[in-house]
XYZ file of C-alpha atoms in Angstrom:
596
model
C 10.227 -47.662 -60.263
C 7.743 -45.450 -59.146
C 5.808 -43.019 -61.030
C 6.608 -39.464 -61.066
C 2.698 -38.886 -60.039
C 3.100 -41.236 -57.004
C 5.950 -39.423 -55.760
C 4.242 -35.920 -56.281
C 1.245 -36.800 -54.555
C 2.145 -39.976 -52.423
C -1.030 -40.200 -50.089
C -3.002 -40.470 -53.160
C -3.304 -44.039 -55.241
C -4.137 -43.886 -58.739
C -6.720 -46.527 -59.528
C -4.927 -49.415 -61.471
C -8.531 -51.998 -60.901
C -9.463 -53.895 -64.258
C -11.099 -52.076 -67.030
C -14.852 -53.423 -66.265
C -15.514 -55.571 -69.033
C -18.550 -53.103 -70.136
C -17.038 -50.205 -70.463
C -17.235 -48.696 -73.585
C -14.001 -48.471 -75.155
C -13.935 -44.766 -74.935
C -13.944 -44.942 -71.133
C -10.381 -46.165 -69.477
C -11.484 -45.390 -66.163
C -10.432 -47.980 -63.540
C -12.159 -49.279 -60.312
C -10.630 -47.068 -57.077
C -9.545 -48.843 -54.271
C -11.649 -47.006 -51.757
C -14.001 -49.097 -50.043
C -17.188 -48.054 -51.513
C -18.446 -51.603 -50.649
C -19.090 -50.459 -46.917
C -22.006 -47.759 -47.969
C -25.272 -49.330 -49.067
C -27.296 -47.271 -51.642
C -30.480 -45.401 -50.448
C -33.051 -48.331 -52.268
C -31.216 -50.741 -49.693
C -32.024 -48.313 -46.712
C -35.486 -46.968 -47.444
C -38.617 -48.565 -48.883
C -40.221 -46.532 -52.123
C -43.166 -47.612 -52.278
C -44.093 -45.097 -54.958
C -44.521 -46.089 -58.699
C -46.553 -43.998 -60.493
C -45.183 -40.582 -59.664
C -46.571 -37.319 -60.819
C -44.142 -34.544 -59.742
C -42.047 -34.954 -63.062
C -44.952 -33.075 -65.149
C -45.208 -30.752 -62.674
C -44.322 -26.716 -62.977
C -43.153 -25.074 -60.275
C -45.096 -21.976 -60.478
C -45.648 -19.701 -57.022
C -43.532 -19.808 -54.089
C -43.929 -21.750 -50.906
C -43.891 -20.637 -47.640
C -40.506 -19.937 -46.543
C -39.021 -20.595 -43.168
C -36.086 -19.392 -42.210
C -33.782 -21.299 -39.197
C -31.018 -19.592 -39.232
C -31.591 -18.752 -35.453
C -31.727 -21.768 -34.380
C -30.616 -24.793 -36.649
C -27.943 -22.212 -38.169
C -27.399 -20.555 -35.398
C -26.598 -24.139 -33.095
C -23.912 -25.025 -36.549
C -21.577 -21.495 -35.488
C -18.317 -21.761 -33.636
C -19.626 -18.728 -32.350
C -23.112 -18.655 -31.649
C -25.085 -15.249 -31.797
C -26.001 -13.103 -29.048
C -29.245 -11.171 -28.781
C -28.000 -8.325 -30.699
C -26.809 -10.862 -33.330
C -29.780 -12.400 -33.351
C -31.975 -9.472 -33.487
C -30.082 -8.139 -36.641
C -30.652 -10.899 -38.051
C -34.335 -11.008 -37.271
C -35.013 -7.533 -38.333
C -33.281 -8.363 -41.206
C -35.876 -11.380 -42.384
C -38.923 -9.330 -41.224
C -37.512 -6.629 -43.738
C -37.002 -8.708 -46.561
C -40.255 -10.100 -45.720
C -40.151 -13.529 -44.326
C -43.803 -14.245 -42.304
C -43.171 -17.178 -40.451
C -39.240 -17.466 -38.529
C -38.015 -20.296 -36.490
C -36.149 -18.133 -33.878
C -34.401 -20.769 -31.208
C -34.311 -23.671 -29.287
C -35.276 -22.191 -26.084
C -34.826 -25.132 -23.948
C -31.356 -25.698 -24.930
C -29.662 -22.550 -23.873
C -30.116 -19.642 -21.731
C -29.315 -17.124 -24.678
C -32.264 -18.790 -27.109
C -34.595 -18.514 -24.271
C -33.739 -14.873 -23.524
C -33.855 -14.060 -27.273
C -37.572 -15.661 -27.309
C -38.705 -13.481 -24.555
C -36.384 -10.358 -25.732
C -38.869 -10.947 -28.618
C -42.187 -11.293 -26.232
C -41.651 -8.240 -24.771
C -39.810 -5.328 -27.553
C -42.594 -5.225 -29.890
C -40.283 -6.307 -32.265
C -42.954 -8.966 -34.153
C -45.204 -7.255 -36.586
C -49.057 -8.475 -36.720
C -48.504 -11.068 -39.426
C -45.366 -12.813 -38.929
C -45.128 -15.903 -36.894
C -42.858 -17.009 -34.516
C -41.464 -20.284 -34.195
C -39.676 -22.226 -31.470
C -38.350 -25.760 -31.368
C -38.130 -28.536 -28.945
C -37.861 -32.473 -28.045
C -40.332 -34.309 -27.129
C -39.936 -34.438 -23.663
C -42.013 -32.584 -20.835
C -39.209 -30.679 -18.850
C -38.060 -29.179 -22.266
C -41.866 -28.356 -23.281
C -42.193 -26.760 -20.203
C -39.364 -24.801 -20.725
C -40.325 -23.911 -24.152
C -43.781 -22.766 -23.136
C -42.949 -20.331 -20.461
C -40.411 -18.942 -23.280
C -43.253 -18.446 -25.577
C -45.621 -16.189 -23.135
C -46.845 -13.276 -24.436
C -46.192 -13.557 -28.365
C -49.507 -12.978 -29.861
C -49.108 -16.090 -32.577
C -46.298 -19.000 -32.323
C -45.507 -22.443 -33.700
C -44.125 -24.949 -31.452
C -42.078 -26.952 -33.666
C -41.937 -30.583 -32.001
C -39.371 -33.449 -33.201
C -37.971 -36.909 -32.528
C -35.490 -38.600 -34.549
C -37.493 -41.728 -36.374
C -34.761 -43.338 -38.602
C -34.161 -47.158 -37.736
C -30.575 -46.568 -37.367
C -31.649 -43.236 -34.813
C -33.816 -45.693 -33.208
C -31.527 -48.482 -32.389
C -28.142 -46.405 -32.152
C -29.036 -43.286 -30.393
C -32.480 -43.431 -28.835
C -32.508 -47.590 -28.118
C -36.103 -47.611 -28.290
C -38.505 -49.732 -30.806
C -40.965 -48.611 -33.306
C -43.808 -48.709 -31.054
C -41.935 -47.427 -27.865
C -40.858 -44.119 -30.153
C -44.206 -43.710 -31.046
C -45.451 -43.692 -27.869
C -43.114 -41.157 -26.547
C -44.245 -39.107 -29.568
C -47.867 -39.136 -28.673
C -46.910 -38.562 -24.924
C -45.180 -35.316 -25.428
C -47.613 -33.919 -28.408
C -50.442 -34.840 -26.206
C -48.587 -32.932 -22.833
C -47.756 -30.236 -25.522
C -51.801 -29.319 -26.363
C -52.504 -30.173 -22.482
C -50.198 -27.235 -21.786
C -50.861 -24.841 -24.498
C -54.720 -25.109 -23.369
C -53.641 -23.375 -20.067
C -52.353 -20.691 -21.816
C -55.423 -18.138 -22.136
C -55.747 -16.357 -25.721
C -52.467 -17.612 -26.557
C -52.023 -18.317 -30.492
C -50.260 -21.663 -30.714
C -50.083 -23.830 -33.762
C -48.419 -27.091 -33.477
C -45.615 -28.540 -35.973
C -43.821 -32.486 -35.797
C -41.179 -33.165 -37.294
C -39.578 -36.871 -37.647
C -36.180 -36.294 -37.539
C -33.986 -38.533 -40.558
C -37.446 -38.438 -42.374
C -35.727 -39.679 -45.321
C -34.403 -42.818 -43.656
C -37.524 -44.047 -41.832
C -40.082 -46.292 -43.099
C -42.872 -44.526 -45.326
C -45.927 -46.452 -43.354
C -43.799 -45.870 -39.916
C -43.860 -41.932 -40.550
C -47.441 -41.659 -41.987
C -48.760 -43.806 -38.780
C -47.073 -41.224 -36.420
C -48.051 -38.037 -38.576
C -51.580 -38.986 -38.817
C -52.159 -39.440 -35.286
C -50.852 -36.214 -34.560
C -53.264 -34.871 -37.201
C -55.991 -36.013 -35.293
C -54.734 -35.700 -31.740
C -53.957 -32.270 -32.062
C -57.336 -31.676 -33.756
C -56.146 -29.842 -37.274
C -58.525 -28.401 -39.008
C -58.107 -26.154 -42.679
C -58.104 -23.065 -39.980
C -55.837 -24.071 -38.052
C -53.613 -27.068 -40.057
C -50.732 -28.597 -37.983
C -47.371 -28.576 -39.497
C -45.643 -32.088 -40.855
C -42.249 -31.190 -41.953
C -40.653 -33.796 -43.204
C -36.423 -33.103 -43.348
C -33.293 -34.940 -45.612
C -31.638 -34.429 -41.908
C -28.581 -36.286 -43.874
C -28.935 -36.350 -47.478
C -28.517 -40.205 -48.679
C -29.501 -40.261 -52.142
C -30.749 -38.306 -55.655
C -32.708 -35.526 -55.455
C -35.799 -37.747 -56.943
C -36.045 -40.425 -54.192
C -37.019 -37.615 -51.899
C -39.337 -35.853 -54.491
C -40.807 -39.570 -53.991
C -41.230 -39.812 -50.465
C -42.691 -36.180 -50.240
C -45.083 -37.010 -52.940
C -45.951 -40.494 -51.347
C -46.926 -38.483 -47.691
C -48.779 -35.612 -49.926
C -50.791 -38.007 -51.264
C -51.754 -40.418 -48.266
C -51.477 -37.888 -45.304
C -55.087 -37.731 -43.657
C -57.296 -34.731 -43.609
C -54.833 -33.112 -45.983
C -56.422 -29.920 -45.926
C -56.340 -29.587 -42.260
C -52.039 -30.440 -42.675
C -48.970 -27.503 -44.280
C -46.840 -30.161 -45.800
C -43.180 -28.590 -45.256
C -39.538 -29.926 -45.934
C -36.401 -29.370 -44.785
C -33.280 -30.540 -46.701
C -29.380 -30.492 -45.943
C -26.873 -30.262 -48.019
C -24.915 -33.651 -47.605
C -24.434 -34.587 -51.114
C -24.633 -30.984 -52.798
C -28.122 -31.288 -54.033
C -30.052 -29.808 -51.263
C -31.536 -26.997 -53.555
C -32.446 -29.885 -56.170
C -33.920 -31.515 -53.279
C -36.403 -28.618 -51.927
C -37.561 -27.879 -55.556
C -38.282 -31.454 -56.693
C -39.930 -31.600 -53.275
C -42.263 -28.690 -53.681
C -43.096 -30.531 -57.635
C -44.180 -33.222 -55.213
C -46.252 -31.185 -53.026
C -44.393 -29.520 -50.338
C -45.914 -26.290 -49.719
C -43.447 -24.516 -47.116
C -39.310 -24.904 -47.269
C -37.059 -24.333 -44.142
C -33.634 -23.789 -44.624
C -31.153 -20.986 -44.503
C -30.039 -17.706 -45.791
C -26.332 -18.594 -47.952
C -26.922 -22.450 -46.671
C -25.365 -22.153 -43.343
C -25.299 -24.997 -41.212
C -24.132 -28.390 -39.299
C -22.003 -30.436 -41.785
C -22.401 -29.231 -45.413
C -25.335 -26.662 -44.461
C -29.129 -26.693 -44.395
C -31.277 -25.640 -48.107
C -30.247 -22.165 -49.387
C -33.777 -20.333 -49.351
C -32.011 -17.401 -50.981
C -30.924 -19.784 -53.868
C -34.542 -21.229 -53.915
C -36.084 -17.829 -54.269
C -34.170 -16.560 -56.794
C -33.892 -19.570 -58.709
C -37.906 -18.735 -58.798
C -37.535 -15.069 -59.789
C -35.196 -16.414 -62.737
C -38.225 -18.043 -64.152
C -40.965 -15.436 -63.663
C -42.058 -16.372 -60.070
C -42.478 -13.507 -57.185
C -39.884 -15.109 -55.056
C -42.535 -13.062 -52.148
C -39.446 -12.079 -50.350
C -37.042 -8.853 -51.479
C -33.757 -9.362 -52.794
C -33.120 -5.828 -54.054
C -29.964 -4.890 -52.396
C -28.528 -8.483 -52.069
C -25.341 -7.357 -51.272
C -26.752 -5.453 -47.669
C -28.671 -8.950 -46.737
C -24.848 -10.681 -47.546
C -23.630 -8.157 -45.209
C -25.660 -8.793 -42.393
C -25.542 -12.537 -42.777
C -21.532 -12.306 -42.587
C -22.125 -10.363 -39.537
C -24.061 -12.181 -37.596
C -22.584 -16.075 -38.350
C -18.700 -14.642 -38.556
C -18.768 -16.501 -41.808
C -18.082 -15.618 -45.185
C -20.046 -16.379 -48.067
C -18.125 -18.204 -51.122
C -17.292 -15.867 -53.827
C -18.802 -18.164 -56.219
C -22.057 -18.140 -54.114
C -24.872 -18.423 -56.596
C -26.853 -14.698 -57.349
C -24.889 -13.069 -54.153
C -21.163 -14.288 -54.744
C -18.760 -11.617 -55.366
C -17.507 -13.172 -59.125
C -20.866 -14.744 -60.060
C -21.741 -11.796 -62.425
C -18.160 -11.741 -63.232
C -16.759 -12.304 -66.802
C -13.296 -13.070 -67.187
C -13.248 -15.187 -70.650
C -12.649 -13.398 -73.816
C -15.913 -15.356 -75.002
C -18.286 -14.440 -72.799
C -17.587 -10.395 -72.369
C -18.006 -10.452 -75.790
C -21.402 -12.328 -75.611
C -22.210 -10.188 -72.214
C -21.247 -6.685 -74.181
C -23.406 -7.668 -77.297
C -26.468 -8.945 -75.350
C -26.478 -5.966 -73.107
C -26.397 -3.779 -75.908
C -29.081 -5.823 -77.636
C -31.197 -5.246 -74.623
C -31.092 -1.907 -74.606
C -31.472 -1.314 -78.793
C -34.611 -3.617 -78.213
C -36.214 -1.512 -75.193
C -35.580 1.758 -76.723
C -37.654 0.191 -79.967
C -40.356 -0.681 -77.508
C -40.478 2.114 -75.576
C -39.681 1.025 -72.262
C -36.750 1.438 -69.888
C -34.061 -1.212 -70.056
C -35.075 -2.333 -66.123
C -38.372 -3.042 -67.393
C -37.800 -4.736 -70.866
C -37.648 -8.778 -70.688
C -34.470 -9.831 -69.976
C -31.920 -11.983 -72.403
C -28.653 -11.893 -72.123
C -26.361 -14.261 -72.782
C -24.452 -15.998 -69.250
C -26.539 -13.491 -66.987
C -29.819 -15.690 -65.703
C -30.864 -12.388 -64.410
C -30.009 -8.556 -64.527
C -27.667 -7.942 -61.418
C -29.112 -4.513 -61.279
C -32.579 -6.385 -60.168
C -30.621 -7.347 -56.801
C -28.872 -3.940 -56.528
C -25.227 -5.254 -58.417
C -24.052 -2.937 -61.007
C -22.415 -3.764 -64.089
C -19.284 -3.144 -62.975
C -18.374 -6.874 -62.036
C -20.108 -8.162 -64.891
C -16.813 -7.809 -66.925
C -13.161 -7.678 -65.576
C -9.991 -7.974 -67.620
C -7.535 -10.927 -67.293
C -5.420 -12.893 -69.179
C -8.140 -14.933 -69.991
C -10.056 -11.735 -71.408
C -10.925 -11.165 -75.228
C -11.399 -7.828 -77.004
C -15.565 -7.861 -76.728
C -15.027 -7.114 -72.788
C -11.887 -4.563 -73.128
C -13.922 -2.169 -75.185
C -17.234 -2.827 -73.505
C -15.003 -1.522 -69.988
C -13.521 1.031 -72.262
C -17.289 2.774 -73.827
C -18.824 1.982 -70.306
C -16.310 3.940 -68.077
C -14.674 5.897 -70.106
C -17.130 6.277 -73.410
C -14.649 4.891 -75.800
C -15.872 3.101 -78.637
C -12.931 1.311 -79.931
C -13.069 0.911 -84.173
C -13.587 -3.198 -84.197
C -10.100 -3.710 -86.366
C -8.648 -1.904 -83.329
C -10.065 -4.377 -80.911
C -7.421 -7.008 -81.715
C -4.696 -4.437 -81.218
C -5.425 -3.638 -77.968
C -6.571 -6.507 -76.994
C -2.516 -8.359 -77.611
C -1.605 -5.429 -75.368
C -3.392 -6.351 -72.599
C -2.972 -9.926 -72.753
C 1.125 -8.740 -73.146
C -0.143 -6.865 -69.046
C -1.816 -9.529 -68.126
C 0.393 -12.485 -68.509
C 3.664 -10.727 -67.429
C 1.978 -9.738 -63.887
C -1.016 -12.223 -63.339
C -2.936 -9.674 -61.943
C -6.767 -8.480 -63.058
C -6.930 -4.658 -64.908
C -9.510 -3.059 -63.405
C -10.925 0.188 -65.816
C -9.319 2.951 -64.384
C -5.584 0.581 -65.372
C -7.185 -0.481 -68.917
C -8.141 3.372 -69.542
C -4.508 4.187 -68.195
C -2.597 1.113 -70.309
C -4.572 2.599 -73.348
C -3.450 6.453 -73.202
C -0.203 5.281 -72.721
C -0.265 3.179 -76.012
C -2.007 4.878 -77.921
C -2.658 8.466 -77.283
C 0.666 9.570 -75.197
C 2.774 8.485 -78.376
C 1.912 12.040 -79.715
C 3.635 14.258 -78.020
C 6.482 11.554 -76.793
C 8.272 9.789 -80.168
C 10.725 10.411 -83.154
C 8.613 13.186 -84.517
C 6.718 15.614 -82.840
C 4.913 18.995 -83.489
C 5.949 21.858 -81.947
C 3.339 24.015 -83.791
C 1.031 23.952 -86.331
C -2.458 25.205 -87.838
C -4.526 24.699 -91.074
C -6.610 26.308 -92.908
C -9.069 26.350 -96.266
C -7.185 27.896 -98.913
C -9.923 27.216 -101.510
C -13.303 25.054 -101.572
C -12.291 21.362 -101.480
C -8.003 22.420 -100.500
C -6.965 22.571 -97.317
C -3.529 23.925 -96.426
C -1.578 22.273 -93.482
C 1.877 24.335 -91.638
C 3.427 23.120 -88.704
C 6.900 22.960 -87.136
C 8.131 19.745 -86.974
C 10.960 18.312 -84.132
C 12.813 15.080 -86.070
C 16.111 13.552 -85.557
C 16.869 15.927 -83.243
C 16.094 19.446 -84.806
C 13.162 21.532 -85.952
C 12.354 21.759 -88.903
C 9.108 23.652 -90.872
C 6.873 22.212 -92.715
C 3.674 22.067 -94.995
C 1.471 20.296 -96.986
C -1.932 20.257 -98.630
C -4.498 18.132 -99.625
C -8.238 17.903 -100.066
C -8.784 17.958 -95.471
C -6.727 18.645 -92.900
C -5.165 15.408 -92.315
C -4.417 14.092 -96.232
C -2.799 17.657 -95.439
C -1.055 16.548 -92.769
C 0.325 13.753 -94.460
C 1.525 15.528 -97.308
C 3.065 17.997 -94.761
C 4.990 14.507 -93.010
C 6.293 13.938 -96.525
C 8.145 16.667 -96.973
C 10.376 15.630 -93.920
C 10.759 11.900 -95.140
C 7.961 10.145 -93.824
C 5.588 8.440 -95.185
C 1.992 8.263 -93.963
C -1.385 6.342 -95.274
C -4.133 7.302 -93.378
C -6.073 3.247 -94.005
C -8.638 4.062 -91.473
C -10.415 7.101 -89.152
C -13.044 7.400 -87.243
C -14.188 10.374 -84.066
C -16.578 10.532 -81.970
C -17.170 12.325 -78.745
C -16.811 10.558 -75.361
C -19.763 12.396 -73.581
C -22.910 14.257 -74.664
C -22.795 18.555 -74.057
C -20.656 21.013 -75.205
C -17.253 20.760 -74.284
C -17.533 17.141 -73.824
C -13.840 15.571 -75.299
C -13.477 13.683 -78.547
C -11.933 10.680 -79.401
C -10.473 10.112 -83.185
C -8.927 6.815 -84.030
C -6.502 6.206 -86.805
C -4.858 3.371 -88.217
C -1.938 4.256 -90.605
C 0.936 2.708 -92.966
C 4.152 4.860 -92.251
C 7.255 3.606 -93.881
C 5.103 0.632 -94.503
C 4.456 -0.229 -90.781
C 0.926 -0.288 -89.853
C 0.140 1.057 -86.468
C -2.850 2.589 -84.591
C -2.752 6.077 -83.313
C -5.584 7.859 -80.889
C -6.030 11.601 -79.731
C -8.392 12.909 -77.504
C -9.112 16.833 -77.118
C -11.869 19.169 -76.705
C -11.357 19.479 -80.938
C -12.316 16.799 -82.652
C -9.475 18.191 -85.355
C -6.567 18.323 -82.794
C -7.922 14.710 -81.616
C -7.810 13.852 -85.249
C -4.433 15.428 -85.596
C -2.852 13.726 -82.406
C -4.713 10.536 -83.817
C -1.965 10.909 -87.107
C 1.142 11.714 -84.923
C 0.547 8.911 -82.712
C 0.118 6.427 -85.339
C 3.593 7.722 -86.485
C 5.601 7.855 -83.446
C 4.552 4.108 -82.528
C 5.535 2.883 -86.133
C 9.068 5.216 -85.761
C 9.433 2.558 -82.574
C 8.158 -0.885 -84.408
């Protein structure tokens, strides 16, 4: 008989393999039937030759070089592919944040990269220190093509490549070792022959051996250092060797390996800008490009929000503020995150996740009871602590608990930091509450409020945002005044005599009026003595007031938590008088009890 699970979910099969006979006995997992025997692991596929690596120890401690593709190896991944005025944005948008060196097209491969490239030449649109960079095969038609695209931009890179991988090599190119080097040093030596016809012309050269990561160590250090000394490098004018995880086959350290094997054997080493360029294919592309630059990397291509083919290309934004998290000028500006999300969208027609890391719309987002309480406390920690020091909160050192950095820093405000679910706890209800609305809920009212909400939230499912918790709480608490069992129509007090205070009001109660009055050593035991007289009976157990806002005229709050009739129930008023707030505060209190 089958299993309710297999009928549920009958394209799945729940693994039913032996228990390995080492497992642990705390481990029931059983062997899948997917046939994970067809993949060979990356030790099988790749020679490491290193042993003795140093990258471990390492710090990371300044920030590469950063390359953005996103107009061309992000750009070739859209189902839409930008336009010049895409593109452009988008350019405009790196030189602003402050990018130096951009990979802007493929301009042999398509009319609209080569146009872009010479919309480029010809705007102005390049300041003096950023770089331009264009990418092509190695063959001579497209070098040719890439050349003529490149005429008139006062400094470029030429960014050369041929896939090197044996599987590339046998599958796709059906060429041998020797025959791909060969075509290698044919088009990088064509490439120089044709940049030296190009008078005053500022042309770097960069290779890159395509599946870097799945080609043999000695094969790719051969190739690299004859293009090292073919195309002459020298510290003033270093060649570029980026080496990419074009299809990420294995843990982040087997690459911080390989990088740290070329860093450390490439010839002339001075005279060569050791650069990487990860995917994303098994999730760990970020790990990837930081373990790489422990190993010696010292420039990163990849993408703004990881766009790209398959699972994306390296997240520089990620990278850069993962940097910034630790103390590192990420060297690019990140200040209004939110506008650079906005133009990315724009120009790719893709949205970025709202779990994104630094930029996603919920990743400064609270919903657990647990952590708005932690968020609320640490935030106000931060600010008691810079006020000690004398320093503004944006400048103090930052600690607070589940917030890696301040969102203000990237122009977020608070305001997503906590939201109210059913998951939410009473730390992040009264931190919305005193930040919106400048309530500062007494901590035994916390709870109270707190089963309200929950009460909201689980009957509709739905998120409170503060304007609905500020609402949700005047109609609990403070509304009750002048709408239950027993209301005032009237009243005033007064100080008979030092230390007695004399309380008269006209009362409405089952259904008529009724005066009253009562004294006592304040206004409110007053009150309460007043309240006995008609048959109710009131213990003030707790008060507090304060006002919501600083100036004259500003409302007050007052908070009171009373037995009547020997139901305890919270009460709030808020008024321009802190004694009618106080007051209201009583009555309310009273008229939820008359409904308990």
């Amino acid at each position: 008989m089958a299993s309710s699970f297999e009928t549920t979910f009958p394209t799945l099969r729940t693994p039913s393999g032996d228990i390995p006979a080492d497992a642990p006995g705390w481990n029931p997992q059983r062997p899948s039937a997917m046939p994970h025997h067809r993949y060979q692991p990356a030790h099988t596929r790749v020679a490491l030759p290193l042993t003795d690596r140093t990258w471990p120890s390492r710090r990371l401690q300044q920030a590469p070089l950063w390359v953005p593709v996103d107009l061309r190896d992000g750009n070739q991944a859209l189902a839409e592919p930008m336009d010049t005025e895409r593109k452009r944005r988008m350019f405009d948008l790196m030189v602003t944040m402050g990018f130096k060196e951009i990979e802007v097209g493929y301009p042999s491969a398509s009319q609209t990269d080569f146009d872009f490239v010479r919309h480029l030449a010809h705007s102005g649109a390049v300041p003096e220190d950023v770089t331009i960079s264009v990418f092509t095969a190695a063959r001579r038609d497209l070098i040719d093509r890439t050349i003529a695209s490149v005429e008139g931009l006062p400094r470029t890179v030429i960014h050369l490549y041929t896939a090197t991988a044996p599987t590339w090599r046998d599958v796709v190119l059906g060429r041998s070792r020797s025959e791909v080097q060969s075509l290698i040093r044919d088009a990088a030596t064509y490439l120089m022959r044709r940049t030296e016809e190009q008078p005053g012309a500022d042309i770097r050269f960069e290779f890159s051996p395509e599946v870097f990561n799945l080609t043999e160590p000695d094969f790719v250090l051969e190739v690299c250092n004859g293009l090292t000394e073919l195309w002459e490098a020298s510290p003033d004018r270093p060649v570029i060797h980026n080496l990419p995880a074009t299809v990420e086959i294995a843990t982040p350290n087997v690459y911080a390996d390989q990088i740290e094997y070329m860093d450390r054997h490439l010839a002339r080493r001075e005279s060569v800008i050791l650069s990487v360029h990860p995917h994303n294919d098994r999730g760990t592309g970020v790990a990837c490009a930081e373990l790489a630059v422990l190993a010696g990397a010292q420039r990163v291509e990849g993408c703004l929000f990881g766009n790209g083919e398959r699972t994306g290309n390296v997240d520089l934004v990620t990278l850069a503020l993962n940097l910034y998290a630790q103390g590192v000028n990420p060297m690019i500006d990140f200040s209004d995150i939110d506008a650079v999300r906005e133009v990315v969208e724009y120009c790719n027609r893709l949205p970025v996740h709202p779990r994104h890391p630094y930029v996603g719309d919920l990743v400064h987002t609270a919903f657990s009871g647990t952590h708005q309480d932690a968020i609320a406390k640490g935030m106000a920690h931060h600010a008691k602590q810079a006020a000690e020091k004398g320093v503004a909160a944006k400048d103090a050192l930052w600690a607070v608990p589940y917030l890696p950095i301040d969102p203000e820093d990237i122009g977020r405000t608070y305001e997503e930091v906590i939201r109210i679910n059913s998951q939410s706890g009473k730390g992040g209800i009264a931190h919305l509450l005193h930040t919106h609305h400048g309530l500062d809920l007494p901590q035994a009212m916390r709870p109270d409020f707190s089963r309200t909400v929950q009460q909201v939230t689980d009957a509709t499912g739905q998120e409170l945002s503060h304007k609905e918790l500020w609402e949700l709480f005047r109609t609990t608490y403070i509304t009750p005044a002048q709408d239950g069992p027993a209301t005032l129509i009237s009243w005033n007090t007064a100080e008979t005599r030092p230390g007695e205070h004399q309380f008269t009001c006209t009362l409405h109660t089952d259904g008529q009026e009724r005066s009253c009055q009562g004294t006592g050593n304040g206004p409110l035991s007053a009150l309460t003595d007043a309240l006995r007289s008609a048959g109710i009976t009131v213990d003030i157990l707790g008060y507090t007031e304060h006002a919501t806002a600083s100036g004259p005229g500003s409302p007050a709050v007052a908070y009171a938590e009373c037995r009547v009739n020997d139901v305890s129930c919270w009460g709030a008023g808020w008024d321009t008088s802190v004694l009618t707030a106080s007051v209201n505060a009583v009555m309310a209190a009273v008229n939820r009890a008359g409904r308990a």
